[in-house]
Short mmCIF file of C-alpha atoms in Angstrom, two decimals:
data_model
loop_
_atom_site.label_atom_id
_atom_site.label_comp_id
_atom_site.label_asym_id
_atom_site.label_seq_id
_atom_site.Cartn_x
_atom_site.Cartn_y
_atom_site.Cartn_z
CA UNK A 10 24.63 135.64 -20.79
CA UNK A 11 21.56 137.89 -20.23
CA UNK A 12 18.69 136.46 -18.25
CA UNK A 13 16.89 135.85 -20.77
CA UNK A 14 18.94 134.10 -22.72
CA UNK A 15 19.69 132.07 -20.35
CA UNK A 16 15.69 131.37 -19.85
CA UNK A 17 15.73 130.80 -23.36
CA UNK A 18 18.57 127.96 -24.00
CA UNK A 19 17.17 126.55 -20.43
CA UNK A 20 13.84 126.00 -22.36
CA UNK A 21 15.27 124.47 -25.47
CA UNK A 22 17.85 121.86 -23.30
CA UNK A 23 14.29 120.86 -21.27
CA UNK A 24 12.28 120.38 -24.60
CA UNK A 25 15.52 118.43 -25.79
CA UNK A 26 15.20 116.28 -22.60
CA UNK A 27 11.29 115.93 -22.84
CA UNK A 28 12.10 114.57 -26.38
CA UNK A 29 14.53 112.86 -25.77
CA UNK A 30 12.89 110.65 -22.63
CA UNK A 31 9.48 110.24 -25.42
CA UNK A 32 12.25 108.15 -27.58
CA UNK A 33 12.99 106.41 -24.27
CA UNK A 34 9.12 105.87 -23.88
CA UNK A 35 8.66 104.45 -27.88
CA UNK A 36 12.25 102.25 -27.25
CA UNK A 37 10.46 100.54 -24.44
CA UNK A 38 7.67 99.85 -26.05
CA UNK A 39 9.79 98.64 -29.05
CA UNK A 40 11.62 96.57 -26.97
CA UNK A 41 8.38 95.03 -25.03
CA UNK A 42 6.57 94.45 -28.29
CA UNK A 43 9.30 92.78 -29.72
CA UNK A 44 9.31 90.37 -26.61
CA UNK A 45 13.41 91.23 -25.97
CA UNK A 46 13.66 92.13 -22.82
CA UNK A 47 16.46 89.84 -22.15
CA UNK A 48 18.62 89.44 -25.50
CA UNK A 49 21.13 90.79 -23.53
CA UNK A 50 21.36 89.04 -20.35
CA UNK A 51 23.35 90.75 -18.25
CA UNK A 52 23.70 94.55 -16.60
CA UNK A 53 25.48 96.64 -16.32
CA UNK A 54 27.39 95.32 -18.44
CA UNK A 55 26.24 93.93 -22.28
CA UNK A 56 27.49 90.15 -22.66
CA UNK A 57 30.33 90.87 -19.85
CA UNK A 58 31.55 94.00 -21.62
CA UNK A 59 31.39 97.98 -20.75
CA UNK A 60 28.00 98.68 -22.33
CA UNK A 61 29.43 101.36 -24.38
CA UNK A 62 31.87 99.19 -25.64
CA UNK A 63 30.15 96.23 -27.01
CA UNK A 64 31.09 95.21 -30.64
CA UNK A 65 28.40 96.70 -33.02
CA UNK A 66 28.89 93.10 -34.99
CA UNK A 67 26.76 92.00 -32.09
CA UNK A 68 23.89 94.04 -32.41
CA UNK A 69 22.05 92.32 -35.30
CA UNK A 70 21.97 88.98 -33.47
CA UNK A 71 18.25 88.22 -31.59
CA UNK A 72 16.73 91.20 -30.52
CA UNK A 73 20.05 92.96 -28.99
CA UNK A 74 19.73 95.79 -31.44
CA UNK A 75 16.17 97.38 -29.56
CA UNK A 76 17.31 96.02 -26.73
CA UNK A 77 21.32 97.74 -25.89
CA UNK A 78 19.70 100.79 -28.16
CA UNK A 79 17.16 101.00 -25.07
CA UNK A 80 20.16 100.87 -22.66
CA UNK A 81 22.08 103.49 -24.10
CA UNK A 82 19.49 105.77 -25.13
CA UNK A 83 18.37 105.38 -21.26
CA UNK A 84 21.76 106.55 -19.98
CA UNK A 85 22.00 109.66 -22.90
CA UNK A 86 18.77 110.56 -20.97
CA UNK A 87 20.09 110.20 -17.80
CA UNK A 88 23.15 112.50 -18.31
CA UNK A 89 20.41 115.32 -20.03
CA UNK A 90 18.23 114.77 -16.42
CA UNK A 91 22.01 115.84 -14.39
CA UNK A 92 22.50 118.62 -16.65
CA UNK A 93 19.03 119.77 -16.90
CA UNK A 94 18.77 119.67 -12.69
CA UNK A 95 22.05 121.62 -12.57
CA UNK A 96 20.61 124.34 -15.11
CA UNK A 97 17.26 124.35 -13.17
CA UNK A 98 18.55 124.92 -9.59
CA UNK A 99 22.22 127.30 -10.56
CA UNK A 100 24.82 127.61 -8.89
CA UNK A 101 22.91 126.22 -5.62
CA UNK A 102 22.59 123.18 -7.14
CA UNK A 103 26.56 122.58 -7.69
CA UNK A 104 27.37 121.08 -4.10
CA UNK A 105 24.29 118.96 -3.61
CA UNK A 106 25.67 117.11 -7.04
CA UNK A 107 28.88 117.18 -5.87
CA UNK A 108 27.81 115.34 -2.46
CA UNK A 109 25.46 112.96 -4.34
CA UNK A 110 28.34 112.22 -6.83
CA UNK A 111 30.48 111.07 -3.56
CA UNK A 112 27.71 109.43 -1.70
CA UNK A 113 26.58 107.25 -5.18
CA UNK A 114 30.38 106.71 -6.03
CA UNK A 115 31.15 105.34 -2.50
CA UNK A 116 27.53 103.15 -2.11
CA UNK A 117 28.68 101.66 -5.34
CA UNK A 118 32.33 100.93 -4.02
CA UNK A 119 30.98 99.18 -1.44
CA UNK A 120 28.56 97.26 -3.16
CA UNK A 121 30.86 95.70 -5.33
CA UNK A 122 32.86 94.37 -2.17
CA UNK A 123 29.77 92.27 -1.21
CA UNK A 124 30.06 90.35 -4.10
CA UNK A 125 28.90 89.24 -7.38
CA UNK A 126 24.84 89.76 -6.23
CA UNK A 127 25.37 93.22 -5.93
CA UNK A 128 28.46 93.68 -8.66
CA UNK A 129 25.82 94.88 -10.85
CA UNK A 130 23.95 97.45 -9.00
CA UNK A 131 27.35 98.73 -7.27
CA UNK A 132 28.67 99.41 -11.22
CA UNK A 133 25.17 101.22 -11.33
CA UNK A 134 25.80 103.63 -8.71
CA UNK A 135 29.61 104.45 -9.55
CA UNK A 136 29.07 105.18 -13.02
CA UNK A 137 26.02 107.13 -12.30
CA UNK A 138 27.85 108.99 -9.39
CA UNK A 139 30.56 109.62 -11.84
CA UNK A 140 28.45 111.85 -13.83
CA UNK A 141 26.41 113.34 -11.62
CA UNK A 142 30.30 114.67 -10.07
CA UNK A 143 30.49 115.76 -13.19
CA UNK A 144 27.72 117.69 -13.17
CA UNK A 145 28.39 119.71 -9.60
CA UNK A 146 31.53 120.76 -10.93
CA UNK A 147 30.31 123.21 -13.90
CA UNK A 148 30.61 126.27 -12.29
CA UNK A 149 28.86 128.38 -15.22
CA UNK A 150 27.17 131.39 -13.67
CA UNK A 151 22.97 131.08 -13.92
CA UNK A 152 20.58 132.02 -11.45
CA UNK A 153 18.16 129.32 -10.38
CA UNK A 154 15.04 128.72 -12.12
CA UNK A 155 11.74 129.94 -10.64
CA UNK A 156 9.98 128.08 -8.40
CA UNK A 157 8.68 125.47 -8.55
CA UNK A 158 11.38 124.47 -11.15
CA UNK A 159 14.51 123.84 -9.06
CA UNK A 160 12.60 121.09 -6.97
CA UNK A 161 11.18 119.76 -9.92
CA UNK A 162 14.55 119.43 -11.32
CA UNK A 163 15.66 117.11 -8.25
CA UNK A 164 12.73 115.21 -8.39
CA UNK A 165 13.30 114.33 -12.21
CA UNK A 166 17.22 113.89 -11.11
CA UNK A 167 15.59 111.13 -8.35
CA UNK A 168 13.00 109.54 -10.64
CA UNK A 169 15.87 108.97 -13.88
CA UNK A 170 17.96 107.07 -11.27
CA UNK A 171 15.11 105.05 -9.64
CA UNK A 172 13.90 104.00 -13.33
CA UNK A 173 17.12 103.32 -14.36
CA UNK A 174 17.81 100.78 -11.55
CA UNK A 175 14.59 99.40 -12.23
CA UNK A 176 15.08 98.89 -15.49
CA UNK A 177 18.53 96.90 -14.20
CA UNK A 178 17.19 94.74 -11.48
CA UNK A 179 14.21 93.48 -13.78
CA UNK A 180 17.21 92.17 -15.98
CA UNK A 181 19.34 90.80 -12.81
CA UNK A 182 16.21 89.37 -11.41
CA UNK A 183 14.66 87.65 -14.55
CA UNK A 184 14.73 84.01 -12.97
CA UNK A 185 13.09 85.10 -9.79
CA UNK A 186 10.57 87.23 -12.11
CA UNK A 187 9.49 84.75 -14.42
CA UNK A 188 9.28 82.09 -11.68
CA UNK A 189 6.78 84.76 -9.58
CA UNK A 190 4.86 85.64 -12.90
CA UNK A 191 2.48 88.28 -10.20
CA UNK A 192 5.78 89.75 -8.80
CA UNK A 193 7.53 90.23 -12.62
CA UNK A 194 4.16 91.52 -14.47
CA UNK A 195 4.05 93.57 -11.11
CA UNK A 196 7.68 94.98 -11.72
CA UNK A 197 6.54 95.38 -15.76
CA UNK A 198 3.71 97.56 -14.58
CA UNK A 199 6.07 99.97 -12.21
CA UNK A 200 8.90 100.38 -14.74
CA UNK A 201 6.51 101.32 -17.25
CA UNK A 202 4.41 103.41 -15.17
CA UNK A 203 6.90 105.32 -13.73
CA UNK A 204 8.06 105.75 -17.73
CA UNK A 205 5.36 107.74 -18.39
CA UNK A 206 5.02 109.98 -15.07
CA UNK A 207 8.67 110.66 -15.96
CA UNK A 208 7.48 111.64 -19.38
CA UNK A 209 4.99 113.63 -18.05
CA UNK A 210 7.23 115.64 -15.43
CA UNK A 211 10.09 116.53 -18.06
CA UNK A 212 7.47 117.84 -20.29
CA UNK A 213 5.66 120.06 -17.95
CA UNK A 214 9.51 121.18 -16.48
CA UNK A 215 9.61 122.28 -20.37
CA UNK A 216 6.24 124.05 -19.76
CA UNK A 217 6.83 125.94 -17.13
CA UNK A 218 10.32 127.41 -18.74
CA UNK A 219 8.73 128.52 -21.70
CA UNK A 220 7.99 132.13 -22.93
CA UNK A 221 4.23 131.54 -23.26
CA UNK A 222 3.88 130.12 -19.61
CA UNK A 223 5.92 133.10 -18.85
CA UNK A 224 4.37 135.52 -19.80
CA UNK A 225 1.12 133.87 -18.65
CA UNK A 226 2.56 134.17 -15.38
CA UNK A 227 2.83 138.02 -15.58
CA UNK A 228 -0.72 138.81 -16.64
CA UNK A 229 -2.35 140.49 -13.70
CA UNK A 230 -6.33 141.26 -14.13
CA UNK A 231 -9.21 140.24 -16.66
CA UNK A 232 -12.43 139.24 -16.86
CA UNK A 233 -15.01 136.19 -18.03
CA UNK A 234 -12.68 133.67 -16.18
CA UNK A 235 -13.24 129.62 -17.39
CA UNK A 236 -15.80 128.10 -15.60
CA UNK A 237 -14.41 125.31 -12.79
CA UNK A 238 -16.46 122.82 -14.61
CA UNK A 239 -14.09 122.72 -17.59
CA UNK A 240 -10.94 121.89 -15.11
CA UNK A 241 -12.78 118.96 -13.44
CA UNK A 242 -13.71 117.66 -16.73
CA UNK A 243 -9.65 117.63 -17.66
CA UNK A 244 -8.54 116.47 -14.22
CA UNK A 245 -11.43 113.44 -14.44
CA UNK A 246 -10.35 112.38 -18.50
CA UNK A 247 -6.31 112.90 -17.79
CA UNK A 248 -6.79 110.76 -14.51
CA UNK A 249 -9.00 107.86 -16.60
CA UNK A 250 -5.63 107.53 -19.48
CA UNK A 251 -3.51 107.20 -16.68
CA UNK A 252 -5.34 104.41 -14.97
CA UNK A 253 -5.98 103.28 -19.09
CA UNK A 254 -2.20 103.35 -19.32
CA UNK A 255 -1.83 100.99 -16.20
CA UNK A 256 -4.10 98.38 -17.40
CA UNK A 257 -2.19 98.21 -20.98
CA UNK A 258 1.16 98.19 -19.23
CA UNK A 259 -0.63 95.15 -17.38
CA UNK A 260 -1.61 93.39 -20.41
CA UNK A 261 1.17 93.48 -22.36
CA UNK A 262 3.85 92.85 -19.18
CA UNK A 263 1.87 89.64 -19.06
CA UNK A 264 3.28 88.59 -22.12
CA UNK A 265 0.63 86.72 -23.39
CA UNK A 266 -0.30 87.93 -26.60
CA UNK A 267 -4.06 89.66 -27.66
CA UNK A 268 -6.38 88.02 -25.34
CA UNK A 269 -9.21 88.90 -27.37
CA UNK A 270 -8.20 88.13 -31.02
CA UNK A 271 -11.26 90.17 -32.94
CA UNK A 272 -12.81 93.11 -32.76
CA UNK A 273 -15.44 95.10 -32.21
CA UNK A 274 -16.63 91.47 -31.13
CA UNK A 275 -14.96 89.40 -28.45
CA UNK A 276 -14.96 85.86 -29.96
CA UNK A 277 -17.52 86.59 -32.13
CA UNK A 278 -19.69 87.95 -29.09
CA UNK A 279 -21.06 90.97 -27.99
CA UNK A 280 -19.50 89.97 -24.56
CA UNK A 281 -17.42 86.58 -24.09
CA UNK A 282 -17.43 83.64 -22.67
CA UNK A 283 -14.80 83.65 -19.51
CA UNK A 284 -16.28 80.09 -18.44
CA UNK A 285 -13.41 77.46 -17.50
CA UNK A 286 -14.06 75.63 -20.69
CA UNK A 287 -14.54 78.39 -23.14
CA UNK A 288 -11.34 79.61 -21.76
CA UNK A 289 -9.57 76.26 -22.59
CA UNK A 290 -11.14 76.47 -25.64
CA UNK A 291 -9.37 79.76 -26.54
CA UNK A 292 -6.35 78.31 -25.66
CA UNK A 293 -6.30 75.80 -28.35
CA UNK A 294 -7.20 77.77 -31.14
CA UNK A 295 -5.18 80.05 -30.35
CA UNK A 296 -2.16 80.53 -33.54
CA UNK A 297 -0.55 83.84 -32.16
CA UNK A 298 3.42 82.41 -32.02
CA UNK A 299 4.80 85.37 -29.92
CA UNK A 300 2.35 84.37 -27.00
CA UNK A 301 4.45 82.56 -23.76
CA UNK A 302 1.65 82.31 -21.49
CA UNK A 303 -2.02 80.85 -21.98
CA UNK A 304 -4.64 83.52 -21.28
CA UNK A 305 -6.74 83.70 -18.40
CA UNK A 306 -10.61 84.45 -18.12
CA UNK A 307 -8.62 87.51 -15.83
CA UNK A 308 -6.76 88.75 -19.29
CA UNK A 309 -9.51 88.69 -20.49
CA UNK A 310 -11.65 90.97 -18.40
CA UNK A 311 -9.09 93.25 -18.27
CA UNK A 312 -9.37 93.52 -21.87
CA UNK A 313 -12.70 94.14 -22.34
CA UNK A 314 -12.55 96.58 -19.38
CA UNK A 315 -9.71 98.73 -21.30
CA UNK A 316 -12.23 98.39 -24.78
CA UNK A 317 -14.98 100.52 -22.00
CA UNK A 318 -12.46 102.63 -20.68
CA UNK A 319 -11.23 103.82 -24.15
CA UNK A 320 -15.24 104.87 -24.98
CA UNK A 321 -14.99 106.58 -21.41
CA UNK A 322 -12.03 108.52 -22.21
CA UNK A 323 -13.40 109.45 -25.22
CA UNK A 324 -16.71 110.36 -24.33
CA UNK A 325 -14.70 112.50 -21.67
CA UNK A 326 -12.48 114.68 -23.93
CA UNK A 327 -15.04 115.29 -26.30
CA UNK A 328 -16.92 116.38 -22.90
CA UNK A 329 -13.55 118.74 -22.42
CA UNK A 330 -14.02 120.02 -25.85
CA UNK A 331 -17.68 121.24 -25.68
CA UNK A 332 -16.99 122.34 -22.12
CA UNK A 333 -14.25 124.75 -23.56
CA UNK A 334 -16.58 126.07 -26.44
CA UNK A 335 -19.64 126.26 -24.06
CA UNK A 336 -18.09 128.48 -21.23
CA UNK A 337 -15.85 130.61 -23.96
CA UNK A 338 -12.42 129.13 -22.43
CA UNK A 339 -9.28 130.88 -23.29
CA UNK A 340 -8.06 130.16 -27.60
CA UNK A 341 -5.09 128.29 -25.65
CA UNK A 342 -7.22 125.63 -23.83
CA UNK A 343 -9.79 125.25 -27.10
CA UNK A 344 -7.23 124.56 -29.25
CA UNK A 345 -5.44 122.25 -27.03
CA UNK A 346 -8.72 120.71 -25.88
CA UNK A 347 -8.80 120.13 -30.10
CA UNK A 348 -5.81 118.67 -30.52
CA UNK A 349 -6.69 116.21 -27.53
CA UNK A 350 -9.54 114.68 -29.22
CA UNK A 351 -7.61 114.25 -32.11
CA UNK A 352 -5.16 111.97 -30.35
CA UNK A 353 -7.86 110.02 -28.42
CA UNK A 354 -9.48 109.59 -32.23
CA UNK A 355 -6.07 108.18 -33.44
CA UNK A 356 -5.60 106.32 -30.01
CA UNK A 357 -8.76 104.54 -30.73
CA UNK A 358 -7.50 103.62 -33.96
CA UNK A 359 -4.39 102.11 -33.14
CA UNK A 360 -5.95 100.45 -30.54
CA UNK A 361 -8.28 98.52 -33.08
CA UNK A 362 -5.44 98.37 -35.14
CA UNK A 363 -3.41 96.58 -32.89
CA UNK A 364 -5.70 93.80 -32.74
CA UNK A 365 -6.41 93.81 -36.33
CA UNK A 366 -2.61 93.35 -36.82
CA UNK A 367 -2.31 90.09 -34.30
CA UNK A 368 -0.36 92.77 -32.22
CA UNK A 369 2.02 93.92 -34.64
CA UNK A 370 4.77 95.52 -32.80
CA UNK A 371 5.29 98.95 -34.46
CA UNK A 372 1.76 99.27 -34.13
CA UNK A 373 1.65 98.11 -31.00
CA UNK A 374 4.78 100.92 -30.35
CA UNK A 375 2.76 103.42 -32.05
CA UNK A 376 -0.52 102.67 -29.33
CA UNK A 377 2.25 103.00 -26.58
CA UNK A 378 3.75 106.96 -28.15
CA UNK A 379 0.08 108.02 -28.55
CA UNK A 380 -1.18 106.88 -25.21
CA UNK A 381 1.73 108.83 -23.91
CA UNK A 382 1.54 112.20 -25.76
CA UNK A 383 -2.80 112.08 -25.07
CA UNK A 384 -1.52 111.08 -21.07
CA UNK A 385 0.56 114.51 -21.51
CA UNK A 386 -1.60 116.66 -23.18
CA UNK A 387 -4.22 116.15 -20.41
CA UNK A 388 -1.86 116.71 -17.84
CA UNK A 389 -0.94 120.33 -19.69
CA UNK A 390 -4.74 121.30 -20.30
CA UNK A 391 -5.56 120.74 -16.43
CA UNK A 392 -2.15 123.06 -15.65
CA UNK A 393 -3.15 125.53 -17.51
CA UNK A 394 -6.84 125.25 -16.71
CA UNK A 395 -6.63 125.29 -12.57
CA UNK A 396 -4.16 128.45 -13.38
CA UNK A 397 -6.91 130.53 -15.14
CA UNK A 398 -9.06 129.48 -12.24
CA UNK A 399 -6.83 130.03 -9.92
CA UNK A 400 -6.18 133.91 -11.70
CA UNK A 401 -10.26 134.21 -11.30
CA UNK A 402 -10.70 133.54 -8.17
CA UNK A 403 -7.90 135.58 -7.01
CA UNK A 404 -9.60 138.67 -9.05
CA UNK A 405 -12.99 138.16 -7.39
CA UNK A 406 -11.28 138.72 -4.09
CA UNK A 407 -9.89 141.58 -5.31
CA UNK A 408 -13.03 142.95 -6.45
CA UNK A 409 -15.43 142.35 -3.89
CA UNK A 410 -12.72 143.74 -1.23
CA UNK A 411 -11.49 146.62 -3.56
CA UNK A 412 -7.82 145.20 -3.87
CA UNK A 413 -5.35 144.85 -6.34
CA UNK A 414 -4.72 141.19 -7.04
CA UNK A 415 -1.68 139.44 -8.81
CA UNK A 416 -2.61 136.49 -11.16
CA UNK A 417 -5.73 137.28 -12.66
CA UNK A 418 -5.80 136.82 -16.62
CA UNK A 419 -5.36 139.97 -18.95
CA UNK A 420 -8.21 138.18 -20.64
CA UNK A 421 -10.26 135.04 -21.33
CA UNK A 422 -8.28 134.77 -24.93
CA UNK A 423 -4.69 134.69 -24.09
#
C-alpha cells in the first residue's frame, strides 16, 4: 500500500472511531436521562453472564436495553482505540501492545485471586489485555503517523481504558456512591467529563490525519496573517463550554430532576427565591416523578449560573464570528466560526427545550450531542487558528531577518 493510501484509510478508520465514541457520548446521555444506570447490576459481567452473551429476551426488561447497549457499544469503541493506536504509531507500536497485553492480562490474573472485590476489575483487565495482544501482533507494514499523532494515539489507548474502568467501578461501587451522594455526583462528573475530552481527542487525531490539515501543513509563505485577537476569542468561548459542560454533567449526575421548572423565569421570578423556606416550598410542589433527590437552594444556583453562562458563550462565539469577518480570517475559520454559532443557536434551544419538556430524555440526549459537537468545534477553530498564527509569526521572522521560513500560510484564504 502506497503512502498515501495508507494516510488515506488511516483517516477514514480515525473518523470511524471519532464517530463511533460521539454514539458512546449520546448512549450515555441516553442512559443518564433515562435514570438506568444500574438496570444491570453487575460488571463485568450482565446479570452473572459474559456480557456478550446475555439473552437478548432480557433486554426489553427496565432500562437494560440503553443500558448493556452502552456497555457494548463502549467496548466496540475500545477495540477501534487498540487498532487505531496500532495504525497511528506502525510497526513501533507492535511490542509496546504486546507488553501491555501481558502486563493487563497478568494484573487481571492476579486480581481475580484476591477475591470476589476485585473479580470484577481483574475480568476488566484480562479481557482488555486480551485484545490489546491482539492488537501488537498485526504485523501489517505502515510507517508511523506524523508527529504528534503516534503519542496521541497512546494517550487515547490510556484514556479508553481509564473511562472504561470508570464506567465499571461506578457500577461495582453504587452502594458506597449513593450512600456518599458528594463522592457519586463527584464520580458522575469525571466519567462524563472525561467522555467528552475523549471525544474531543479522537476527533482532532481525525484532524490532524486528514488531507486538508495536510496539506495545510505544507504551505510555506503568505501574507495578511489572522490577527491574535481572533485565537483568544476561540480559546476564551471553547474554554467557557467546557466549564458549561461540567456544570450540566453536575446537574444532571445529581439526579434530581429540573431544579428550575420554568423558563425564561425562575419560579415565576426574574431571579428566585433560594431562602430555606421557599426552597421547602419547591419541594412540595414539585410533580416531576423521575426526581430521587429534593433540590437544594445549591441546584439551584448552579442552574441559574449555567442559564448566564449559556448568554456568555453565546455572546462569545458571535464575538468569534465578527472577529473572523473583521480581521479577513482565512474562508476555513469563517465558515467554521459560522457553523459554531449555529450550534450554540440550537444549543440554546434545546436547552429551553429541555425545561419546557419536564426534562424529556431524548431532548435532554439531544442537549448532551450538541453540547459535545459545539465543545469540539471550538476546540478545532482554536487548532487551526494558533496554526495560522503560528505560520505568521514565523514569516515575520523571516522577513525582517531576510530568511526563508517553513509554516507560513500560502494565503489568508486557504
Amino acid at each position: 500500500m502506497t503512502p498515501s493510501k495508507s494516510q488515506s484509510w488511516l483517516h477514514r478508520f480515525a473518523v470511524l472511531t471519532a464517530l463511533a465514541t460521539l454514539g458512546l457520548v449520546v448512549l450515555g446521555g441516553l442512559v443518564t436521562s433515562h435514570g438506568v444506570g444500574m438496570a444491570v447490576p453487575d460488571w463485568p459481567t450482565s446479570y452473572g453472564y459474559n456480557m456478550f452473551a446475555l439473552p437478548v429476551s432480557t433486554w426489553l426488561t427496565g432500562g437494560v436495553f440503553h443500558e448493556h447497549t452502552h456497555r457494548l457499544w463502549a467496548s466496540a469503541v475500545g477495540v477501534l482505540v487498540v487498532a487505531l493506536t496500532r495504525g497511528l504509531g506502525g510497526r513501533k507500536a507492535c511490542f509496546p501492545l504486546l507488553l501491555t497485553g501481558v502486563a493487563e492480562i497478568a494484573a487481571g490474573l492476579v486480581l481475580l485471586k484476591l477475591g470476589a472485590d476485585w473479580r470484577g476489575t481483574g475480568h476488566f483487565l484480562s479481557g482488555i489485555g486480551g485484545v490489546v495482544l491482539l492488537g501488537g501482533m498485526v504485523w501489517v507494514k505502515n510507517a508511523p503517523a506524523s508527529k504528534p499523532l503516534p503519542l496521541l494515539g497512546w494517550v487515547a489507548f490510556v484514556l479508553v481504558q481509564l473511562q472504561g474502568l470508570l464506567g465499571g467501578l461506578r457500577v461495582v461501587l453504587d452502594a458506597q456512591l449513593v450512600a456518599d451522594v458528594r463522592l457519586g455526583t463527584a464520580f458522575g462528573i469525571v466519567h462524563g467529563c472525561l467522555g467528552q475530552a475523549f471525544l474531543v481527542l479522537l476527533c482532532v487525531i481525525a484532524l490532524f490525519t486528514s488531507g486538508w490539515w495536510r496539506e495545510r501543513s505544507k504551505v510555506q509563505q503568505g501574507t495578511s496573517p489572522m490577527e491574535a485577537v481572533t485565537g483568544r476569542l476561540f480559546l476564551a468561548a471553547t474554554i467557557l463550554i467546557f466549564l458549561q459542560l461540567m456544570m450540566g454533567a453536575t446537574m444532571r449526575h445529581q439526579h434530581a430532576g429540573l431544579a428550575i421548572p420554568d423558563f425564561p423565569l425562575a419560579y415565576g421570578k426574574l431571579w428566585p427565591d433560594t431562602s430555606a423556606e421557599a426552597v421547602a416550598g419547591y419541594n412540595q410542589q414539585r410533580v416531576e416523578i423521575t426526581a430521587a433527590n429534593a433540590i437544594t437552594s445549591f441546584q439551584i444556583w448552579l442552574q441559574m449560573l449555567h442559564r448566564i453562562m449559556a448568554v456568555g458563550i453565546l455572546v462569545a462565539v458571535a464575538a468569534v464570528v465578527w472577529a473572523t469577518r473583521r480581521f479577513d480570517a482565512a474562508v476555513s475559520l469563517r465558515r467554521l466560526a459560522m457553523a459554531w454559532l449555529g450550534l450554540i443557536l440550537v444549543q440554546v434551544a434545546l436547552g429551553a427545550w429541555t425545561i419546557w419538556s419536564n426534562k424529556a430524555a431524548d431532548v435532554a440526549t439531544a442537549h448532551v450531542l450538541v453540547g459535545a459537537l459545539s465543545l469540539v468545534t471550538g476546540v478545532f477553530g482554536c487548532i487551526i487558528c494558533f496554526r495560522f498564527i503560528g505560520a505568521a509569526q514565523a514569516q515575520s521572522v523571516s522577513k525582517s531577518t531576510g530568511t526563508y521560513a517553513p509554516g507560513a500560510p500560502v494565503t489568508a484564504n486557504p
